[in-house]
CSV table of C-alpha atoms in Angstrom, one decimal:
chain,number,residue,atom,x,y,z
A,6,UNK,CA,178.4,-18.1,5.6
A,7,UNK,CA,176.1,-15.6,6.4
A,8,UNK,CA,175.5,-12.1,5.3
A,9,UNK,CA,177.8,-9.1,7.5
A,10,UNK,CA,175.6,-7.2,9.4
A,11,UNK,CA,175.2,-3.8,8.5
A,12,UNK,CA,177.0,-1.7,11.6
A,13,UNK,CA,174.0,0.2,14.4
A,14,UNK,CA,173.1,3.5,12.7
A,15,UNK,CA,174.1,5.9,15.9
A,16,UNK,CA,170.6,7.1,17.1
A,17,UNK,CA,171.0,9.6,19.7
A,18,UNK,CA,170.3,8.7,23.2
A,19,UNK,CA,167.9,10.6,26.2
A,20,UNK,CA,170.6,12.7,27.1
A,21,UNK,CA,171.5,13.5,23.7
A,22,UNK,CA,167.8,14.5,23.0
A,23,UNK,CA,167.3,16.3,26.7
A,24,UNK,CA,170.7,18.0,26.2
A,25,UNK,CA,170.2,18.9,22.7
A,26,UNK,CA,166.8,20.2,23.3
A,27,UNK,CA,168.3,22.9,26.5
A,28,UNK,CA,171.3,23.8,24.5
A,29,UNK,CA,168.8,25.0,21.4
A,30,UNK,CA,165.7,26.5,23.8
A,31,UNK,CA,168.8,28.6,25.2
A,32,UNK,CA,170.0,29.8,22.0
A,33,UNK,CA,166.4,30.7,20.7
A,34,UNK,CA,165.1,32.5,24.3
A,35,UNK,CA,168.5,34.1,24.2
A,36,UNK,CA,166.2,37.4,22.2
A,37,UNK,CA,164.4,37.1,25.4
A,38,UNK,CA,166.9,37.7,27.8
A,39,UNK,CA,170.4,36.7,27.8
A,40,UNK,CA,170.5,35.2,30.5
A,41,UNK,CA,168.8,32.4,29.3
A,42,UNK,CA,172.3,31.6,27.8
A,43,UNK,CA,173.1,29.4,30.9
A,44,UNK,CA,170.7,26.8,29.2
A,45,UNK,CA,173.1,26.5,26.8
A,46,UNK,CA,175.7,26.1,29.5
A,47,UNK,CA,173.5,23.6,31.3
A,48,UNK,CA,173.0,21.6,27.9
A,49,UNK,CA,176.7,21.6,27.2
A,50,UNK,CA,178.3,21.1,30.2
A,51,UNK,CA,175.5,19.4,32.9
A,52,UNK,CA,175.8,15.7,31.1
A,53,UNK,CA,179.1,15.5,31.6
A,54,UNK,CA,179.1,17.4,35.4
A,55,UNK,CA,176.5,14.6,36.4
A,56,UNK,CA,178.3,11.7,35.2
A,57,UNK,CA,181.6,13.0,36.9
A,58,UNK,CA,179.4,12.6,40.2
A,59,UNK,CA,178.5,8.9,39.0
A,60,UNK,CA,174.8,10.0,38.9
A,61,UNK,CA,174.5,9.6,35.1
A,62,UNK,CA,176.0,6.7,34.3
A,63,UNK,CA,175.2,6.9,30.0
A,64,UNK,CA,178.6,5.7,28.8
A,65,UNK,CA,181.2,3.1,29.3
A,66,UNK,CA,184.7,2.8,29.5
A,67,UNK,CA,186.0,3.7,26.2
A,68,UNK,CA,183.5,6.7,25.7
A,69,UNK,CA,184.4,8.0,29.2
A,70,UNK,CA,187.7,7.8,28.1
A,71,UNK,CA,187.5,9.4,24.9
A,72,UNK,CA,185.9,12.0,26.6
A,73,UNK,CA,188.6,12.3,29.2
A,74,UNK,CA,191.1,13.3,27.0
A,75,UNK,CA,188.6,15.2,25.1
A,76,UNK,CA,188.7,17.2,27.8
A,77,UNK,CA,192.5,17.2,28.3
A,78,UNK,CA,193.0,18.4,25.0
A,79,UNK,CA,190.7,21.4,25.4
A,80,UNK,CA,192.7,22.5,28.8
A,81,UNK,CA,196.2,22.1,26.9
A,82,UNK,CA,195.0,24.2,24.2
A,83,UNK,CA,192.6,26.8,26.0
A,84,UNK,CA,195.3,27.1,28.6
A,85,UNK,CA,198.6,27.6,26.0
A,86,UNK,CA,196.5,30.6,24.6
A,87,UNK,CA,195.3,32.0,27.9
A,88,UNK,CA,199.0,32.5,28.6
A,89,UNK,CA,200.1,33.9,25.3
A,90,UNK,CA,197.3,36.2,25.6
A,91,UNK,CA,198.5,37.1,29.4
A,92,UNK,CA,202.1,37.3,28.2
A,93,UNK,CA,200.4,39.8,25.4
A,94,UNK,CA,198.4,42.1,27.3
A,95,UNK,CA,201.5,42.5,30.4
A,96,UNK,CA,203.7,43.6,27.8
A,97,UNK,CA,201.4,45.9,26.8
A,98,UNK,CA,199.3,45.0,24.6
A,99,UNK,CA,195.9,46.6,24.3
A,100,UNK,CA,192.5,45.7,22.8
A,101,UNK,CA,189.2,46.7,22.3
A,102,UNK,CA,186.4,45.2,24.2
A,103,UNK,CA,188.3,42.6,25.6
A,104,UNK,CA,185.6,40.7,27.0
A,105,UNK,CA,184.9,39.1,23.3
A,106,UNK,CA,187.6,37.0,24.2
A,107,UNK,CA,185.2,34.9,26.3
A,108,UNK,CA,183.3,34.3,22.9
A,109,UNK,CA,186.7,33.3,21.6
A,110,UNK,CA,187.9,31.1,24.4
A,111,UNK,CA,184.3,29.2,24.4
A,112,UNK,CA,184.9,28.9,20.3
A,113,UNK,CA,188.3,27.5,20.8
A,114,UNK,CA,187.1,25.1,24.0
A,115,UNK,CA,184.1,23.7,22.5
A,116,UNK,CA,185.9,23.0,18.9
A,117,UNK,CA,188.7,21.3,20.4
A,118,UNK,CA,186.8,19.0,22.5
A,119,UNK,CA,184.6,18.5,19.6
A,120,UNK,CA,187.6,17.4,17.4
A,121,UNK,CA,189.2,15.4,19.8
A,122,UNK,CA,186.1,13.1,20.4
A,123,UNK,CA,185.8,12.8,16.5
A,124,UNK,CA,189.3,11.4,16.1
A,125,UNK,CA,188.3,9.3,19.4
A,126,UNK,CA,185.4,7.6,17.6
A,127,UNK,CA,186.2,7.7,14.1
A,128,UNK,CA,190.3,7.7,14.1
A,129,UNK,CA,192.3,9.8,12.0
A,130,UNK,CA,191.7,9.0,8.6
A,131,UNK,CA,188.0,8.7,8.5
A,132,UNK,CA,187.8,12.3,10.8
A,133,UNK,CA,189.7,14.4,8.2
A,134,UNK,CA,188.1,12.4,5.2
A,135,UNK,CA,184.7,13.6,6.4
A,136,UNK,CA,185.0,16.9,7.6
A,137,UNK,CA,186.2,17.7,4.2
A,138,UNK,CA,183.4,15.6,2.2
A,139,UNK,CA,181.2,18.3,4.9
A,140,UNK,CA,183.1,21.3,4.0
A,141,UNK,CA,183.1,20.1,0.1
A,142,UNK,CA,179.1,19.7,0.4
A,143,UNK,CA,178.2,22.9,2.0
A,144,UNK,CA,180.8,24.6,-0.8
A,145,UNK,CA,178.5,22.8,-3.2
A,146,UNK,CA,175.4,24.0,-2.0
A,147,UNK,CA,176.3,27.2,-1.1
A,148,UNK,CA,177.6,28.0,-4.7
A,149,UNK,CA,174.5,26.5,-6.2
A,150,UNK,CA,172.4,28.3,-4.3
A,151,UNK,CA,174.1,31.5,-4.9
A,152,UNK,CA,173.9,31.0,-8.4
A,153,UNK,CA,170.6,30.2,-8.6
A,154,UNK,CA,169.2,33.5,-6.7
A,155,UNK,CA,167.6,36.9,-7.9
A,156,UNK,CA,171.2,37.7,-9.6
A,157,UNK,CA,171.4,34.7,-12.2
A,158,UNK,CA,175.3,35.0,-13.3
A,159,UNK,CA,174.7,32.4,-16.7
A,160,UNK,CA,174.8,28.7,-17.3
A,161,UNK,CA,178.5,29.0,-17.2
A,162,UNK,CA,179.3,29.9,-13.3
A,163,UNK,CA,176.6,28.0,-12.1
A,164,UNK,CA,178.9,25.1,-13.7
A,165,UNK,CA,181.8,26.2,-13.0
A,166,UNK,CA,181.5,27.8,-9.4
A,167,UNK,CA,181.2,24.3,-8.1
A,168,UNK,CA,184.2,22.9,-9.2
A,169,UNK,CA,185.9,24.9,-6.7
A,170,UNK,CA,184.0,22.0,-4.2
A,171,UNK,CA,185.9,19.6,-5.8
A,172,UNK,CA,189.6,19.9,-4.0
A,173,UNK,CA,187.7,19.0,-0.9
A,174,UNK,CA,186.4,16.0,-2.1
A,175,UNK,CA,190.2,15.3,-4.0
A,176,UNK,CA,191.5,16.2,-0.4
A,177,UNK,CA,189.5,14.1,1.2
A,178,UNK,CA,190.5,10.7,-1.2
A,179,UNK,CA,194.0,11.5,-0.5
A,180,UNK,CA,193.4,11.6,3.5
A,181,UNK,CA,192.6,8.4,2.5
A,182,UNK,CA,195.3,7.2,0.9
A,183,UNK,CA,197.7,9.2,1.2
A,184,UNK,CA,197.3,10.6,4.6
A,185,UNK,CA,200.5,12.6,5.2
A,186,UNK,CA,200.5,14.6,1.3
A,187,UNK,CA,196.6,15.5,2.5
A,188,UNK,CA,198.1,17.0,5.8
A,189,UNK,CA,200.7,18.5,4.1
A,190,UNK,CA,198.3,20.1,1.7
A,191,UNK,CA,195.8,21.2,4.5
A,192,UNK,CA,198.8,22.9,6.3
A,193,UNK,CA,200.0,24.7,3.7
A,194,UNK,CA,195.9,26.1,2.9
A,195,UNK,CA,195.4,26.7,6.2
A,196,UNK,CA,198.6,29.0,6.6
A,197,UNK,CA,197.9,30.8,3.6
A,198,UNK,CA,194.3,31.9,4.7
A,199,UNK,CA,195.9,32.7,8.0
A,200,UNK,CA,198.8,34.7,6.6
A,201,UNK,CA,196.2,36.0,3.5
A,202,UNK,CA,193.2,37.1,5.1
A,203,UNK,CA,193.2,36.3,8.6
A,204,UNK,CA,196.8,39.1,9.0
A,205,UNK,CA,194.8,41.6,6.9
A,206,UNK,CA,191.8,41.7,8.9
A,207,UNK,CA,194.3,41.9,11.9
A,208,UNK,CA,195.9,45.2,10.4
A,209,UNK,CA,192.8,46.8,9.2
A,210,UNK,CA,190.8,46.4,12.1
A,211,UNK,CA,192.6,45.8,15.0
A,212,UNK,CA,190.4,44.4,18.4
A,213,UNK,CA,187.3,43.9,17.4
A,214,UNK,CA,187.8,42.6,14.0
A,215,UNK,CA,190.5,40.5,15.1
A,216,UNK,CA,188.2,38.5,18.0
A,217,UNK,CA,185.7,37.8,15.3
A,218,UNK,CA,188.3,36.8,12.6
A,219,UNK,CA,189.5,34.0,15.3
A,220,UNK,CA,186.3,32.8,16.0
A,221,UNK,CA,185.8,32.6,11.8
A,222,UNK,CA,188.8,31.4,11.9
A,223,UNK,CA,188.2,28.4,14.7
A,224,UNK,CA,184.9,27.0,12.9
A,225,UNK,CA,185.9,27.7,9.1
A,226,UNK,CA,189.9,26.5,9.0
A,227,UNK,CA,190.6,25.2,12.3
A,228,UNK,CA,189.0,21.8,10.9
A,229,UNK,CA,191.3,21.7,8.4
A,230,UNK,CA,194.5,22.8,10.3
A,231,UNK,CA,193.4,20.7,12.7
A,232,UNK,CA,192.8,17.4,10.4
A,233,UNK,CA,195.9,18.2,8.4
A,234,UNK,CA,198.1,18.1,11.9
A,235,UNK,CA,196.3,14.9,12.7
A,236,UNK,CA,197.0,13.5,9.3
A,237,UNK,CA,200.6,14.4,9.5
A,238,UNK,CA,201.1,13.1,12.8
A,239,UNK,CA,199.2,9.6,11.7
A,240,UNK,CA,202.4,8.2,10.3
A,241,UNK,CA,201.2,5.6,8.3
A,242,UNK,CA,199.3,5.2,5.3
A,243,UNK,CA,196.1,3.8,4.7
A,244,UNK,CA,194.4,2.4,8.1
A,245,UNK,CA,192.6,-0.4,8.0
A,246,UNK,CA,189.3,-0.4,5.7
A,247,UNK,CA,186.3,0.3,6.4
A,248,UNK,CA,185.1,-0.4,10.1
A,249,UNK,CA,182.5,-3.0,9.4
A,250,UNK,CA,181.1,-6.0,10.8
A,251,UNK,CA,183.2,-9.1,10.4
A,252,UNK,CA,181.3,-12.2,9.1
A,253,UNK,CA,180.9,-15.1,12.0
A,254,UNK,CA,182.0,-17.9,11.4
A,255,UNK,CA,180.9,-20.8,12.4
A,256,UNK,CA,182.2,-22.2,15.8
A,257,UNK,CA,184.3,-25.7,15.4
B,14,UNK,CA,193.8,6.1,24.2
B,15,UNK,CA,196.1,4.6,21.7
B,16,UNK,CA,197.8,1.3,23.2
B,17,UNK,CA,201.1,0.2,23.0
B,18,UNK,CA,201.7,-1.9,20.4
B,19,UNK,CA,203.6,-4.6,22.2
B,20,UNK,CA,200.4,-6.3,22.9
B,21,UNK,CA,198.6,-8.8,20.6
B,22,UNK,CA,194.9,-8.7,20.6
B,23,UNK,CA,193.3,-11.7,19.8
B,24,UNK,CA,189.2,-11.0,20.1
B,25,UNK,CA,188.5,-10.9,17.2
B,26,UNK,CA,189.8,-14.2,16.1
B,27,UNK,CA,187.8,-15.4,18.9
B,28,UNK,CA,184.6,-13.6,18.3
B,29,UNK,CA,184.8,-14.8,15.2
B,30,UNK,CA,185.1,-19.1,16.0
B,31,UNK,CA,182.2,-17.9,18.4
B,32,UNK,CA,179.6,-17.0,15.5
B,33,UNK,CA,178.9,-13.7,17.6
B,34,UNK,CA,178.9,-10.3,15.9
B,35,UNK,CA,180.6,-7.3,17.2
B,36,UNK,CA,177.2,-5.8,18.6
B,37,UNK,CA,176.4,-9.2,20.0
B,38,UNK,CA,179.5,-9.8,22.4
B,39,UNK,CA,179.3,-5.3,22.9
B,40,UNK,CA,176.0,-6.4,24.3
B,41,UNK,CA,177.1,-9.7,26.5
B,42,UNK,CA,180.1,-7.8,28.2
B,43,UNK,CA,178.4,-4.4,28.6
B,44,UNK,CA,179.5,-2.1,26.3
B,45,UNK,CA,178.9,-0.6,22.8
B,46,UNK,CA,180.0,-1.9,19.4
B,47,UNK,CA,182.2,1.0,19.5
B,48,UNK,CA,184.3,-0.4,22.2
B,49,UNK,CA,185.1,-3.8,20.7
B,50,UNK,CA,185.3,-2.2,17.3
B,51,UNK,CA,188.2,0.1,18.7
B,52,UNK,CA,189.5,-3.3,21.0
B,53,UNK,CA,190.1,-5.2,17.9
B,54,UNK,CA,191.3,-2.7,16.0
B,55,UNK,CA,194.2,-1.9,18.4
B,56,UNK,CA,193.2,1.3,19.2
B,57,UNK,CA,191.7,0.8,22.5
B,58,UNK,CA,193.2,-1.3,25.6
B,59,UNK,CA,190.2,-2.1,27.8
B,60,UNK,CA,190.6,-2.1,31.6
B,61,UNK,CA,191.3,-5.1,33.4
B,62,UNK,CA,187.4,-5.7,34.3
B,63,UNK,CA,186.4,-5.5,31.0
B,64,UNK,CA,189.2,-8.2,29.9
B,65,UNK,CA,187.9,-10.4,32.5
B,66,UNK,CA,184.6,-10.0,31.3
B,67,UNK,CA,185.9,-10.4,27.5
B,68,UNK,CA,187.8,-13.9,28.3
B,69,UNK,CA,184.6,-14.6,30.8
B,70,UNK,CA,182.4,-14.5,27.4
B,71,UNK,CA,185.2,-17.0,25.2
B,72,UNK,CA,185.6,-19.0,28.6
B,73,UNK,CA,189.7,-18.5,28.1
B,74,UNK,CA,192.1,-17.0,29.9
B,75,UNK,CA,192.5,-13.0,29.9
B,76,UNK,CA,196.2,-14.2,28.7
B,77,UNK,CA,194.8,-15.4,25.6
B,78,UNK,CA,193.1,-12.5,24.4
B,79,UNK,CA,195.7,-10.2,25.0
B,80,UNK,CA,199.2,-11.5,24.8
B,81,UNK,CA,202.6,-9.3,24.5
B,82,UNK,CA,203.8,-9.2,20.9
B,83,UNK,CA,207.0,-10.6,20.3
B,84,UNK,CA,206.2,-10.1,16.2
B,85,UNK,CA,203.6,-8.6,14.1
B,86,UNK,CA,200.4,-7.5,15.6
B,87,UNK,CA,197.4,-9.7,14.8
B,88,UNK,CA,195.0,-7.2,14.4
């Protein structure tokens, strides 16, 4: 019987690399002039305009379709808040320098399009287990680092700060396992830093400060609210295991 | 994405008496690992061209690749 073959690392293709390289010359001619932010545009969005007119023809069926409702997920969700956000400002609402909402809507676009293809490719499971081994990891770093700067704090917090990585990587078992007590768990964090700092940044500061809490909020819990939804809405326990080759056998 | 799960999916069983890995028969019907990967897990139903293709590849019927459950999944 012969040895399973170790699954294709995933090695980006020409349009990743052509894409990737407009999206990050935009970003860093943006001190230029600004608008060299439509490179960014044209690196995000120009793969997927050309294969919708069948001249770039990069993916097949299940990729197309995972980008499909990638996209379906991001107008459901874009589109709910651009209503409640109408609804707000007929009634009379009022905020400052409302045009930071289109940093907001492109935050809440891109990271729902982003999610969705993750749980496309990767399922449920494996999504929430590794954006919290991520989150976990940067945690780690970040603390070590911190502790390791000009201020030294002692041997005991740069020991101890770390631990506070370690319900990510707990979390991230139990998405495992036991997917629908990790979703539970992520819920009940992520409302707690919405109701805890997220409401108190809303009443201190009002416009502004509220735009750039949401987009914070978007990239640093929305993975987590996001994943613990998913894992809630999974319904089963443990998926299969690991997504491997299967050994051949031999033909009769 | 997610099929119904009143179909039985039978690739892999097939793949497997075939001696092919995953990335082998991806490459014979056009498509990435990532496709039959999702196929035989149940998570993805391919279109009708790509079945043909599939049971083109096993020389079998499309029928017997994909047949409607009456019981337990065989994925």
């Amino acid at each position: 019987m012969s040895e399973p073959e170790a699954p294709k690392r995933w090695r980006p293709t020409r349009t990743n690399l052509v894409a990737g390289g407009t999206v990050i010359a935009g970003f860093l001619l943006i001190e230029v002039n600004w608008w060299f932010f439509l490179l960014v545009a044209a690196g995000t969005f120009g793969p997927g305009i050309l294969r919708e007119l069948g001249w770039l023809r990069d993916k097949d069926e299940f990729q197309r379709q995972a980008a499909h409702r990638a996209g379906y997920h991001a107008f459901l969700t874009v589109g709910l808040v651009a209503f409640l956000l109408v609804a707000f400002f007929r009634t009379g609402g009022t905020m400052e320098h409302p045009h930071r909402l289109v940093t907001f809507f492109l935050a809440l676009l891109w990271f729902t399009w982003f999610f969705s293809s993750l749980l496309a490719y990767w399922g449920v499971q494996k999504t929430a287990a590794r954006i919290l081994i991520a989150f976990g990891c940067v945690w780690l770093v970040f603390t070590i680092i911190s502790n390791l700067g000009p201020e030294w704090t002692g041997w005991a917090a740069l020991l101890l700060h770390p631990l506070l990585a370690a319900p990510f990587f707990v979390l991230a078992w139990l998405s495992t396992r036991w997917p629908r007590v990790a979703g539970i768990l992520l819920l009940t964090v992520s409302v707690l830093f919405f109701l805890l700092v997220f409401m108190r940044v809303f009443a201190r500061t009002g416009g502004p400060g509220l735009i750039n809490s949401s987009v914070t909020f978007i990239f640093f819990v929305g993975p987590l609210l996001a994943s613990g939804v998913a894992l809630l809405c999974t319904g089963k326990k443990s998926e299969c295991p690991e997504d491997g080759e299967e050994v051949p056998m031999t033909r009769k | 994405m997610r099929p119904r799960h009143d179909i039985r999916i039978l690739v892999r069983r097939h793949r497997l008496v075939w001696g092919m890995t995953q990335q082998e028969l991806a490459d014979r019907v056009g498509v990435t690992r990532q496709t039959i990967l999702s196929i035989e897990k149940g998570k993805y139903t391919p279109s009708v061209a790509l079945a043909l293709r599939l049971a083109e590849v096993f020389d079998v019927s499309v029928e017997t690749l994909f047949q409607l459950n009456k019981g337990d999944n065989d994925v």
